PDB file of C-alpha atoms (C1' of nucleotides) in Angstrom:
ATOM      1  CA  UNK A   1     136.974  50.201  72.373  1.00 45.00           C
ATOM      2  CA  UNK A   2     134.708  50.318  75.155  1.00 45.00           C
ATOM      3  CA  UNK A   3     133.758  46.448  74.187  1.00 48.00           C
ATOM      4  CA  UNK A   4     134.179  45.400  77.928  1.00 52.00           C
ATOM      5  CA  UNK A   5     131.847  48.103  79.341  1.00 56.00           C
ATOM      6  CA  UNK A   6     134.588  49.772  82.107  1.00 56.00           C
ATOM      7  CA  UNK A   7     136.312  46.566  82.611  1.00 52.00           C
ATOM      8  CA  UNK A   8     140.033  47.823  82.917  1.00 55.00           C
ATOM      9  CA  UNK A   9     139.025  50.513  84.730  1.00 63.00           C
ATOM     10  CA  UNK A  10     137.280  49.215  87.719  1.00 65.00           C
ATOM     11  CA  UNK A  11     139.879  46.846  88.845  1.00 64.00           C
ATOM     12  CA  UNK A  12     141.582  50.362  89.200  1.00 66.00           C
ATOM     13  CA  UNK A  13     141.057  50.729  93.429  1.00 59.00           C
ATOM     14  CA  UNK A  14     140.125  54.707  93.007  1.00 66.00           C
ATOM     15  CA  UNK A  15     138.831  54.417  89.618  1.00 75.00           C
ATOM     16  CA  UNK A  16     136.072  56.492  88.589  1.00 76.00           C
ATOM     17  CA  UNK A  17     133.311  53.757  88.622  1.00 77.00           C
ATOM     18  CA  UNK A  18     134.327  52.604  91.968  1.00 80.00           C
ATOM     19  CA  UNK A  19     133.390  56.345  93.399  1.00 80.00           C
ATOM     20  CA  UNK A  20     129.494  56.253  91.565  1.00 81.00           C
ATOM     21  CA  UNK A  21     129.043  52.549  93.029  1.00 83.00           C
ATOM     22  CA  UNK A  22     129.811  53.885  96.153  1.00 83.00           C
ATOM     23  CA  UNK A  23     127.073  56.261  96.342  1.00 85.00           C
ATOM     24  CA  UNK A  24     124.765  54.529  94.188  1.00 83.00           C
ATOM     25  CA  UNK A  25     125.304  51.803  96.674  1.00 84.00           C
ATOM     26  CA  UNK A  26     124.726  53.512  99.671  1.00 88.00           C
ATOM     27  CA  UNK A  27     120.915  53.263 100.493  1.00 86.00           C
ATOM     28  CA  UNK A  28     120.909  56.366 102.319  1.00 92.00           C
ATOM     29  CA  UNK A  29     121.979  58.608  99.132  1.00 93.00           C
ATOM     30  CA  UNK A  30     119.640  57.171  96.949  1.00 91.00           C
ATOM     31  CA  UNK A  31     117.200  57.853  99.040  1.00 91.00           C
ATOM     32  CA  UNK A  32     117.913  61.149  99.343  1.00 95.00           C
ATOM     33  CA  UNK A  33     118.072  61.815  95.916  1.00 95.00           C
ATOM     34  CA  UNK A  34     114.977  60.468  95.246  1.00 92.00           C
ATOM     35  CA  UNK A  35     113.342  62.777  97.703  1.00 94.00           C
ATOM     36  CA  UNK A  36     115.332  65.903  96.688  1.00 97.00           C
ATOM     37  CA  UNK A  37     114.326  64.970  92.974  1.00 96.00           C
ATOM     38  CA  UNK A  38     110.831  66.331  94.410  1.00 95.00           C
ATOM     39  CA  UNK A  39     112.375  69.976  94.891  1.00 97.00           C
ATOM     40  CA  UNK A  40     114.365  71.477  98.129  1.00 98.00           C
ATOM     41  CA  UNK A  41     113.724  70.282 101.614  1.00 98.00           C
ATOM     42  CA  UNK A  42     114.801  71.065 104.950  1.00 98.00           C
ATOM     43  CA  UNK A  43     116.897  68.510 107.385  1.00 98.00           C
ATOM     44  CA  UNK A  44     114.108  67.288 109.191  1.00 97.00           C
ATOM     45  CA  UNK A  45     111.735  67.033 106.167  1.00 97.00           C
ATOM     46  CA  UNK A  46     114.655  64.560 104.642  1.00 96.00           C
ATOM     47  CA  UNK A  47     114.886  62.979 108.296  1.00 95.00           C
ATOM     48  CA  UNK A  48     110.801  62.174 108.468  1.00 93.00           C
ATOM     49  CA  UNK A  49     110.508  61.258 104.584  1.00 91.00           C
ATOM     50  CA  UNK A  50     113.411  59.048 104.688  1.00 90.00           C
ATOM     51  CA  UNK A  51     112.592  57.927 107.619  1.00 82.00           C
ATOM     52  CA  UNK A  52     115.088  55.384 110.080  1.00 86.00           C
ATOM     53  CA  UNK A  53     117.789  57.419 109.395  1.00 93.00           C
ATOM     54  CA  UNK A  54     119.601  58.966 112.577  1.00 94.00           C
ATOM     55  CA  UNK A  55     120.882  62.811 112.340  1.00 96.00           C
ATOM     56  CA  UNK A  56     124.507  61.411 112.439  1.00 96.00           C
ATOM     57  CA  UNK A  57     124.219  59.177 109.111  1.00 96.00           C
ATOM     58  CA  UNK A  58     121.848  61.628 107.665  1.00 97.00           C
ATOM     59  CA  UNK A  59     124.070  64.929 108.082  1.00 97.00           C
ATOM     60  CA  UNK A  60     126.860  62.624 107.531  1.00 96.00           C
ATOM     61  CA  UNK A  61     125.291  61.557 104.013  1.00 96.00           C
ATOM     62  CA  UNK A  62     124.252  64.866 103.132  1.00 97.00           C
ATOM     63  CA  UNK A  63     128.193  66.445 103.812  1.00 96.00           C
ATOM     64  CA  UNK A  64     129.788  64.153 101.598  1.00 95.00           C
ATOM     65  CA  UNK A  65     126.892  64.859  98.808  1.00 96.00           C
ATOM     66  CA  UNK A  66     127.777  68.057  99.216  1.00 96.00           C
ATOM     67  CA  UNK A  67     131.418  67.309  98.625  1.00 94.00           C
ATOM     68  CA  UNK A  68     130.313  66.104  95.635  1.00 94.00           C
ATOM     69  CA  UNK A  69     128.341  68.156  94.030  1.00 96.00           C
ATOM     70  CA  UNK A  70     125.654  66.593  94.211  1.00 96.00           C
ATOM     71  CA  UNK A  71     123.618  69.291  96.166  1.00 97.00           C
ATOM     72  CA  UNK A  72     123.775  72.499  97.890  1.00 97.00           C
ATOM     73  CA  UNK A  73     123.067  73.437 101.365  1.00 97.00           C
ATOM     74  CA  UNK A  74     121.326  76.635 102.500  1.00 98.00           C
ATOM     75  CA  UNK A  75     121.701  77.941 105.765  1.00 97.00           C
ATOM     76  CA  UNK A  76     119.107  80.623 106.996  1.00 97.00           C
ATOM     77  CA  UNK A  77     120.374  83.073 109.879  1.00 92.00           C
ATOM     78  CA  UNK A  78     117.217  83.179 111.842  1.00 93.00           C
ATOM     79  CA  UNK A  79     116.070  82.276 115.593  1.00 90.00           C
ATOM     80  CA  UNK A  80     114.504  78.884 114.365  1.00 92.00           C
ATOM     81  CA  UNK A  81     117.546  76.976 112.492  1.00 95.00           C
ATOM     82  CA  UNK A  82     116.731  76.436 108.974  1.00 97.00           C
ATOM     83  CA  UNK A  83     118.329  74.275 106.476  1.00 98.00           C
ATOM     84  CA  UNK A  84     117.473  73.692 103.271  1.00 98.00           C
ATOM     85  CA  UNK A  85     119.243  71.196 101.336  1.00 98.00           C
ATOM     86  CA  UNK A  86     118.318  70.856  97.043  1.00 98.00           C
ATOM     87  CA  UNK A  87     119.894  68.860  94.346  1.00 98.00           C
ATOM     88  CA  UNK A  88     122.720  69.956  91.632  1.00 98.00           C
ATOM     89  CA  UNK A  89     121.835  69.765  87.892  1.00 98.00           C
ATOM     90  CA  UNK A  90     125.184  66.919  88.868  1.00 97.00           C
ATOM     91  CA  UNK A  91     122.471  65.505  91.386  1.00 97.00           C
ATOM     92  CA  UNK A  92     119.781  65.618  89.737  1.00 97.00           C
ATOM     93  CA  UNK A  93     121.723  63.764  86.873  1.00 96.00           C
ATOM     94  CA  UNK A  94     121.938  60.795  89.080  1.00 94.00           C
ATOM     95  CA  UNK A  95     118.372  59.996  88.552  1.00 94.00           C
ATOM     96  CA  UNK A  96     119.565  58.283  84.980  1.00 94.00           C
ATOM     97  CA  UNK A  97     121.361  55.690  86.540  1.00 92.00           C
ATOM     98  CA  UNK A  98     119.246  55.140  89.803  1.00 90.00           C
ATOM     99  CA  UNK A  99     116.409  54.777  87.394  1.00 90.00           C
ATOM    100  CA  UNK A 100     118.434  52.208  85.071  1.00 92.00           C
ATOM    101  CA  UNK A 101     119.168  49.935  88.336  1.00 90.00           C
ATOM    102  CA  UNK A 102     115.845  50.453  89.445  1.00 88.00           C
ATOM    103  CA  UNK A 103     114.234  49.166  86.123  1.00 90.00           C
ATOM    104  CA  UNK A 104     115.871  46.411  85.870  1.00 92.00           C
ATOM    105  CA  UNK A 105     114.908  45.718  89.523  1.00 89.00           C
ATOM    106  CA  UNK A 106     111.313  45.945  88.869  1.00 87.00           C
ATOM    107  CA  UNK A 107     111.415  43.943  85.894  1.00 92.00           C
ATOM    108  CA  UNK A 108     114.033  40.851  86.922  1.00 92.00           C
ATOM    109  CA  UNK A 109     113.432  40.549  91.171  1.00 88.00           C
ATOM    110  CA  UNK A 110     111.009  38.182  90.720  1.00 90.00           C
ATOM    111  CA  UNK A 111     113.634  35.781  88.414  1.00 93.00           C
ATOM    112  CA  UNK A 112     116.213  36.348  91.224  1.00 93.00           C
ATOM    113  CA  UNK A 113     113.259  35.452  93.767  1.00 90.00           C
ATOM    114  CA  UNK A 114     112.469  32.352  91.867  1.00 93.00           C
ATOM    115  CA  UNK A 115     116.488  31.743  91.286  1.00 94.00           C
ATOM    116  CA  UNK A 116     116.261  32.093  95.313  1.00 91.00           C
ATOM    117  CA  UNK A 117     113.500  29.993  96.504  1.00 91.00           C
ATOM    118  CA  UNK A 118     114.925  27.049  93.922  1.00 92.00           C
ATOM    119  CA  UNK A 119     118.075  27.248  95.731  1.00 91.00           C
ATOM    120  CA  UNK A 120     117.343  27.844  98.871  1.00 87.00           C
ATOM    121  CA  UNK A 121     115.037  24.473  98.463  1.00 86.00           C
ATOM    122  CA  UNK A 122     117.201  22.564  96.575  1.00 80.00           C
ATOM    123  CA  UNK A 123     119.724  23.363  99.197  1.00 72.00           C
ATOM    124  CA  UNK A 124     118.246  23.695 102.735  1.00 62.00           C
ATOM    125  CA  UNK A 125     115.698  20.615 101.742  1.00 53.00           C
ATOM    126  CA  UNK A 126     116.953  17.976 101.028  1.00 51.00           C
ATOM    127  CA  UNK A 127     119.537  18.558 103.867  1.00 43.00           C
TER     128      UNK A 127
ATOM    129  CA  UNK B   1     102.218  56.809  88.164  1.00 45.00           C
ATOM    130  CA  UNK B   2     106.162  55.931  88.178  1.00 44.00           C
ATOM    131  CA  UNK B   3     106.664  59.821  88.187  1.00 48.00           C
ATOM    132  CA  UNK B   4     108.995  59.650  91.759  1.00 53.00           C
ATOM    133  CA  UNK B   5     110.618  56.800  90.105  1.00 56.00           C
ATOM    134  CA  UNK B   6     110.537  54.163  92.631  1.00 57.00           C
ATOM    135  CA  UNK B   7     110.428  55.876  95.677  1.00 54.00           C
ATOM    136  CA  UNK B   8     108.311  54.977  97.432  1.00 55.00           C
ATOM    137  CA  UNK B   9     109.142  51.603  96.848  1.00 63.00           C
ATOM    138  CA  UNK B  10     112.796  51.856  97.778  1.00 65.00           C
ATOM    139  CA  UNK B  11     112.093  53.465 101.251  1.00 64.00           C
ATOM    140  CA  UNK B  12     110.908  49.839 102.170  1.00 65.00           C
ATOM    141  CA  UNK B  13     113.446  47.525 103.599  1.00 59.00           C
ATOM    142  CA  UNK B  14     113.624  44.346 101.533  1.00 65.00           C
ATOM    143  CA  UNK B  15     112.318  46.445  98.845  1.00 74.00           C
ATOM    144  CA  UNK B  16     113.417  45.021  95.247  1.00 75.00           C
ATOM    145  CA  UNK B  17     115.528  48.219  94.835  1.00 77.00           C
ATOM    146  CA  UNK B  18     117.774  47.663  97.973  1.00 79.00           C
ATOM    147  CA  UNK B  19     118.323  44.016  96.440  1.00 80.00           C
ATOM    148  CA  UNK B  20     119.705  45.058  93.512  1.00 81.00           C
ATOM    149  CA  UNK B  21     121.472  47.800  95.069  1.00 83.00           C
ATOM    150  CA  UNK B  22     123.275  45.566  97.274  1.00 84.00           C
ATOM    151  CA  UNK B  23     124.513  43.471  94.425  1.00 86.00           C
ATOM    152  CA  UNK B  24     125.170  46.681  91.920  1.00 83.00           C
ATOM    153  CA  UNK B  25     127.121  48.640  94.569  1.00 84.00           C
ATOM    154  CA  UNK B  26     129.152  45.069  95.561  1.00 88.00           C
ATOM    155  CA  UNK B  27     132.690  45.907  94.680  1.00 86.00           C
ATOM    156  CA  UNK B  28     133.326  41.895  93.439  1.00 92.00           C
ATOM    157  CA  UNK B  29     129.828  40.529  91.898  1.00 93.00           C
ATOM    158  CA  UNK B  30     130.244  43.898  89.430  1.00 91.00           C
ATOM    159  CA  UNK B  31     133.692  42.850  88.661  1.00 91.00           C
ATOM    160  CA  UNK B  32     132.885  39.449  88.398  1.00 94.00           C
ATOM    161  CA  UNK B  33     129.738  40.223  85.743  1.00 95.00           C
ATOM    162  CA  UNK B  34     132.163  42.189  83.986  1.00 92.00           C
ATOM    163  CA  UNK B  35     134.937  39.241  83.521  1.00 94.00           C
ATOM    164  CA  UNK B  36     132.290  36.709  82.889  1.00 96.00           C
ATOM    165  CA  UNK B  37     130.690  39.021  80.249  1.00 95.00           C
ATOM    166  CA  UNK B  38     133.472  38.180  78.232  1.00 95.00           C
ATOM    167  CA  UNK B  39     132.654  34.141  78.678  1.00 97.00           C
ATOM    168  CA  UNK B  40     132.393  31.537  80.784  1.00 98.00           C
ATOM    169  CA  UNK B  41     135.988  31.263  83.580  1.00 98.00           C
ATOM    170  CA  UNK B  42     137.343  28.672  85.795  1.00 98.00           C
ATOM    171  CA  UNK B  43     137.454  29.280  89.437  1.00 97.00           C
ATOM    172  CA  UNK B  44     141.206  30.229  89.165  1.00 96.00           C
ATOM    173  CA  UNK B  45     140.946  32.792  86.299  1.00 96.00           C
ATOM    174  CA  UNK B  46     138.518  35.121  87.555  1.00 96.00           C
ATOM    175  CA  UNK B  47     140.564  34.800  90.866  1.00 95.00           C
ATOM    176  CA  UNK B  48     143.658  35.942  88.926  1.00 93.00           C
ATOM    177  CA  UNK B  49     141.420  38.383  86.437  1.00 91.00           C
ATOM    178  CA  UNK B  50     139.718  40.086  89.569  1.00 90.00           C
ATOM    179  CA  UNK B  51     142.842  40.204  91.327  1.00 82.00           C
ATOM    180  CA  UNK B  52     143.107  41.125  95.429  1.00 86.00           C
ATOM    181  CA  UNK B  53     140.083  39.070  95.847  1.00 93.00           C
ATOM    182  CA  UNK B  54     140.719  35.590  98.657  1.00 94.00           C
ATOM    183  CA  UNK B  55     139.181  32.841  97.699  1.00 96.00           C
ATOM    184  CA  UNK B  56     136.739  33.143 100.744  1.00 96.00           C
ATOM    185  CA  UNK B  57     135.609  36.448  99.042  1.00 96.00           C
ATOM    186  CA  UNK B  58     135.227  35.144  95.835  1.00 97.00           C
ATOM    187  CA  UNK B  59     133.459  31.887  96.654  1.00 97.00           C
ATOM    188  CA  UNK B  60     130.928  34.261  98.709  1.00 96.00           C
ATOM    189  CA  UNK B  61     130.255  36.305  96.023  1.00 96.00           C
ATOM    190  CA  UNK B  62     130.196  33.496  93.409  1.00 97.00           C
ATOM    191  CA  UNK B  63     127.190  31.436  95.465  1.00 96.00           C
ATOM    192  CA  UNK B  64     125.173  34.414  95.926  1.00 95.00           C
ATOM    193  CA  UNK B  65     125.636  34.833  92.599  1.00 96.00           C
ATOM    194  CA  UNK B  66     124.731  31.771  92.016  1.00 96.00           C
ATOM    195  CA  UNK B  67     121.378  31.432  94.416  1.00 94.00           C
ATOM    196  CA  UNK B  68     120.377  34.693  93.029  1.00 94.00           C
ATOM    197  CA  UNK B  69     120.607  32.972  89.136  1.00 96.00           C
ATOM    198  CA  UNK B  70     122.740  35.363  87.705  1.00 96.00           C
ATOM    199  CA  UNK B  71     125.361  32.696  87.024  1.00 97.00           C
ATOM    200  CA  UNK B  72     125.562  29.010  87.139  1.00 97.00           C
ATOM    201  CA  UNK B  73     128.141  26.921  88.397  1.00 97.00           C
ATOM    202  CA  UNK B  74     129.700  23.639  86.238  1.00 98.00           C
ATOM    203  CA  UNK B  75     131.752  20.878  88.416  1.00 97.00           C
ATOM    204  CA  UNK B  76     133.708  18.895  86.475  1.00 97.00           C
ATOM    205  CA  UNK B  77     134.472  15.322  87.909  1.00 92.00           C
ATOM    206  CA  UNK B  78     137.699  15.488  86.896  1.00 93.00           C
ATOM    207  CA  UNK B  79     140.953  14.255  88.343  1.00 90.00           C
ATOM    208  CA  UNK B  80     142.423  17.924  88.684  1.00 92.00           C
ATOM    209  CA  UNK B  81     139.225  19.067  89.862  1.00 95.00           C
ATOM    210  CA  UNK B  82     137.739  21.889  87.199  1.00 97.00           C
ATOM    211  CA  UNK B  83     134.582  24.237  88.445  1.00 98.00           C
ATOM    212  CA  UNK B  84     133.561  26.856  85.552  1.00 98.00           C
ATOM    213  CA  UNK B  85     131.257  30.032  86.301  1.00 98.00           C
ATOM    214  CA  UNK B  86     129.138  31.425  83.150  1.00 98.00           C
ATOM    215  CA  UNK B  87     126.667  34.300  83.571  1.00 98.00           C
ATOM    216  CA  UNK B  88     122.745  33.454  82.606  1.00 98.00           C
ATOM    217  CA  UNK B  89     120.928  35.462  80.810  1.00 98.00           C
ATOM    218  CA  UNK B  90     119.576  37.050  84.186  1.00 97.00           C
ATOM    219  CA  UNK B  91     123.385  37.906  85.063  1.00 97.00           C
ATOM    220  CA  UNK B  92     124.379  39.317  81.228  1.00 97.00           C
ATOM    221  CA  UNK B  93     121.516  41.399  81.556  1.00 96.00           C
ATOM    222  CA  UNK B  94     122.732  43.290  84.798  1.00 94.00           C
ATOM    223  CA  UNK B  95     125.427  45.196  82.145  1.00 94.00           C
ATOM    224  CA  UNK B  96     122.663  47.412  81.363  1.00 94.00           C
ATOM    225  CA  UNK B  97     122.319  49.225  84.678  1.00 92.00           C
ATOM    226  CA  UNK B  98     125.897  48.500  85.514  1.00 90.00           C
ATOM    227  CA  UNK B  99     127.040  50.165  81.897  1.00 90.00           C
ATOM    228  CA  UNK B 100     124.761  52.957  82.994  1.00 92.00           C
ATOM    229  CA  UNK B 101     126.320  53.663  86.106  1.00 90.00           C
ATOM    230  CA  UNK B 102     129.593  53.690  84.281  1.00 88.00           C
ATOM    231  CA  UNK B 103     128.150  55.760  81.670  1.00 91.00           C
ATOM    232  CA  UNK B 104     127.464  58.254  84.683  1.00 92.00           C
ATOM    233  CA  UNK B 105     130.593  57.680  86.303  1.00 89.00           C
ATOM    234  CA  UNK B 106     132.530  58.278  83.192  1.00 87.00           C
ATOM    235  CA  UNK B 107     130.884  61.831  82.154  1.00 92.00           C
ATOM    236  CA  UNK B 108     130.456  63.235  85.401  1.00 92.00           C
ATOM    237  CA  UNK B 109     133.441  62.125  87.530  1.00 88.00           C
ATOM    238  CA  UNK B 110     135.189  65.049  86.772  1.00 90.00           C
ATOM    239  CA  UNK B 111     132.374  67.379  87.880  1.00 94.00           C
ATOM    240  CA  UNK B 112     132.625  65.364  91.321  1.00 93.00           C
ATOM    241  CA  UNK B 113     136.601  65.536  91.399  1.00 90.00           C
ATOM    242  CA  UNK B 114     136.024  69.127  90.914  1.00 93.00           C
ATOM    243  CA  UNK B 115     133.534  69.450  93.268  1.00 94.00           C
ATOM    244  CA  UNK B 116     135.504  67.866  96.255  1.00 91.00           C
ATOM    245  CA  UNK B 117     138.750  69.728  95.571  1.00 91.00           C
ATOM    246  CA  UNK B 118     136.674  73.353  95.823  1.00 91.00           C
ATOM    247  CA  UNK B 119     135.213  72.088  99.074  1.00 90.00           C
ATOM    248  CA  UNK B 120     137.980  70.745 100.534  1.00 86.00           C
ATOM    249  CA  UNK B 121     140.041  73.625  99.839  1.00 84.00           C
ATOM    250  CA  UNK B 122     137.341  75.768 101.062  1.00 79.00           C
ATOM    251  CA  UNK B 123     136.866  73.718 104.097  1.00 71.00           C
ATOM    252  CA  UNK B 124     140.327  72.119 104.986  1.00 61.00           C
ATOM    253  CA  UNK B 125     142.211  75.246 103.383  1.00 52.00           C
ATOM    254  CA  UNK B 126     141.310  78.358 105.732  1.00 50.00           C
ATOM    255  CA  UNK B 127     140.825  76.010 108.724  1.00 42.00           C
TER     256      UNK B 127
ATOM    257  C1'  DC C   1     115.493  73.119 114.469  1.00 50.24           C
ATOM    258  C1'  DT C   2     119.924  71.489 113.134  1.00 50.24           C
ATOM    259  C1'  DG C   3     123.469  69.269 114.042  1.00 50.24           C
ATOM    260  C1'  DT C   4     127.431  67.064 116.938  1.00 50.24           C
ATOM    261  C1'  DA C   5     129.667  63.654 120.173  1.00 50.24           C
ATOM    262  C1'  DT C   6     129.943  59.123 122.093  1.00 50.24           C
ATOM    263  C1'  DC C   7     129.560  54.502 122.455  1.00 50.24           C
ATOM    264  C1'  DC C   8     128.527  50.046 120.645  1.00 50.24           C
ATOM    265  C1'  DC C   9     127.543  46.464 117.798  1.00 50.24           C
ATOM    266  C1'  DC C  10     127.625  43.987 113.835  1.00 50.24           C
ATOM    267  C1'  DC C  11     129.076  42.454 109.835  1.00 50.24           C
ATOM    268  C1'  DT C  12     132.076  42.192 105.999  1.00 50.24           C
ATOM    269  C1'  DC C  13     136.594  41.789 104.275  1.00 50.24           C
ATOM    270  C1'  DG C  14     141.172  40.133 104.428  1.00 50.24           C
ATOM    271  C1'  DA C  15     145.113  36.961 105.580  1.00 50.24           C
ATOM    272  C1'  DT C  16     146.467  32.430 106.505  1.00 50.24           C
ATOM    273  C1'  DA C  17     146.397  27.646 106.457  1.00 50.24           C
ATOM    274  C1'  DC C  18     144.548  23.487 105.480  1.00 50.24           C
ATOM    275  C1'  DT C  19     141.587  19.634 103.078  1.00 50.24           C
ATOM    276  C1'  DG C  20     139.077  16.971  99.231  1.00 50.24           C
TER     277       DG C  20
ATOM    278  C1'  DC D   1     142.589  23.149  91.454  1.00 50.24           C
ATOM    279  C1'  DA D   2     138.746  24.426  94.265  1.00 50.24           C
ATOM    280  C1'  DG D   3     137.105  25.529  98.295  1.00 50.24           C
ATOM    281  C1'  DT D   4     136.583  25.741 103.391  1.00 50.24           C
ATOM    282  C1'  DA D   5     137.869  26.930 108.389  1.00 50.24           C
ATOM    283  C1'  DT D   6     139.467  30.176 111.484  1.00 50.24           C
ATOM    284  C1'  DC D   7     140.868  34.336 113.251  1.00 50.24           C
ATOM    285  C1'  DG D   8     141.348  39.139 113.443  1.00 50.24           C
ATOM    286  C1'  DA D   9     140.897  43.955 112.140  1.00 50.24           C
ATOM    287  C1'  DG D  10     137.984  47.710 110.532  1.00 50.24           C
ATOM    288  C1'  DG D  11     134.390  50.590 109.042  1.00 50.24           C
ATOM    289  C1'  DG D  12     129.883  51.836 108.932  1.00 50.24           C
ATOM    290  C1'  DG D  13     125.435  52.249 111.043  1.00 50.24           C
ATOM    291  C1'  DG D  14     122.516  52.882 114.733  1.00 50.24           C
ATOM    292  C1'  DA D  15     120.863  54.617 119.429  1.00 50.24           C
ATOM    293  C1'  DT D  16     121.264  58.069 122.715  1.00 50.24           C
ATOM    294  C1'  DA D  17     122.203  62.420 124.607  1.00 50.24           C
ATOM    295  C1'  DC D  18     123.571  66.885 124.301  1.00 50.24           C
ATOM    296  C1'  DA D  19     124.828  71.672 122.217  1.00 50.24           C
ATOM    297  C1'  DG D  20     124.323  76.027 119.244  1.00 50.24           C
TER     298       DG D  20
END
DNA sequence: CTGTATCCCCCTCGATACTG
DNA sequence: CAGTATCGAGGGGGATACAG
C-alpha cells in the first residue's frame, strides 16, 4: 500500500492531510515557524521580524498553534507585559516538510516562471 | 548559508516560497496531482475522482495548472468533444514535497489531535 | 507590551444554468 | 462532454482603535 501517496485519504473533508495543508498553507504559520526555529521570542519580536502582520492575525495565528502543539506560550507576571512564545519538539518537526516544499521551490520556480511567461505570451499575445 | 532555511526569502511577497505554498496548501491542485499521478484523465474523471469539485473550480485549478506547466492539456477534435489532463514532469515531481507533508501529517496528526483536545478542554471545559 | 474588538473589503468557492 | 457565465454567500485578512 501507500502506492498513491495519501490519495484515499485526502478526499476525506477532515482527513489528516487536509489539517497539515492548512497550516503549511497559511503564510503566516510558516513564517512563524521559521522565526521560532531561531529559539523563543516575544509577541512583538514575531510582530517586527515577520513583519505586515497585524496583532489580530498574529495572536490569532499563534492561538491556534498553540492548539496544536505546535508551541508554547509563556506569560510573565510583571509591570511590562511579557510574552514569550517558543516552538514544540511537534513544531519544530514542521521544519521537515516546510523545508521539502521549500526545496523544491528553489529548485523548480524558475520552470513554473518559464511555464508562465510561455503562457501568458502565447495567450495574452497573440490576442 | 541556507542555515534559517529559506527565511529570509519567504518573508518577501512574491517570494518563490509563497508560490509554491499557494499551490501545495490548494485543497484541489493537490488532489488533482494526486489523481493524475496515477495517469493521464479526461475532464470528466477527475471531476468524478475529486468529487465536490464544480466544474468552474476545477477548470480554475486545471489552467493554473496548466500556465504554471505542471500539467498539459490535450483537445481532441472529436465529435463528442474529449480534453485529457496529464501531469509533466514539473507536476509529478511536486509528490515529493506533497508526500512529505503527508509523511508529516500522517506521524504527527495524532500529537495535534491530542494537543487540541487538552486545550480545548482546558480552555472551553472550566469556562 | 500584549492583546482584543470592530469594521470592511476582497476574493475564493459553490450552486445553477446554459452553450459549443 | 467540456467548459463558461452569473450570482451569491462566506471566511479570512487587514487597518484602526482601544483595553489590561
Amino acid at each position: 500500500m501507500k502506492e498513491h501517496l495519501f490519495a484515499g485519504d485526502a478526499f476525506d473533508p477532515g482527513c489528516p492531510t487536509r489539517l497539515v495543508l492548512d497550516r503549511i498553507g497559511d503564510k503566516w504559520t510558516v513564517l512563524v515557524v521559521l522565526v521560532l526555529l531561531d529559539g523563543r521570542r516575544r509577541f512583538s519580536e514575531l510582530r517586527d521580524t515577520v513583519g505586515g502582520v497585524t496583532p489580530k492575525v498574529l495572536t490569532q495565528t499563534l492561538r491556534t498553534m498553540e492548539r496544536d502543539g505546535l508551541l508554547t506560550r509563556e506569560v510573565f507576571a510583571e509591570v511590562p507585559p511579557r510574552v514569550e512564545y517558543e516552538l514544540t519538539g511537534l513544531g519544530r518537526s514542521l521544519q521537515v516538510p516546510i523545508r521539502a516544499v521549500s526545496d523544491w521551490a528553489e529548485q523548480h520556480v524558475h520552470a513554473v516562471m518559464a511555464a508562465r511567461d510561455r503562457h501568458d505570451a502565447a495567450s495574452g499575445g497573440d490576442a
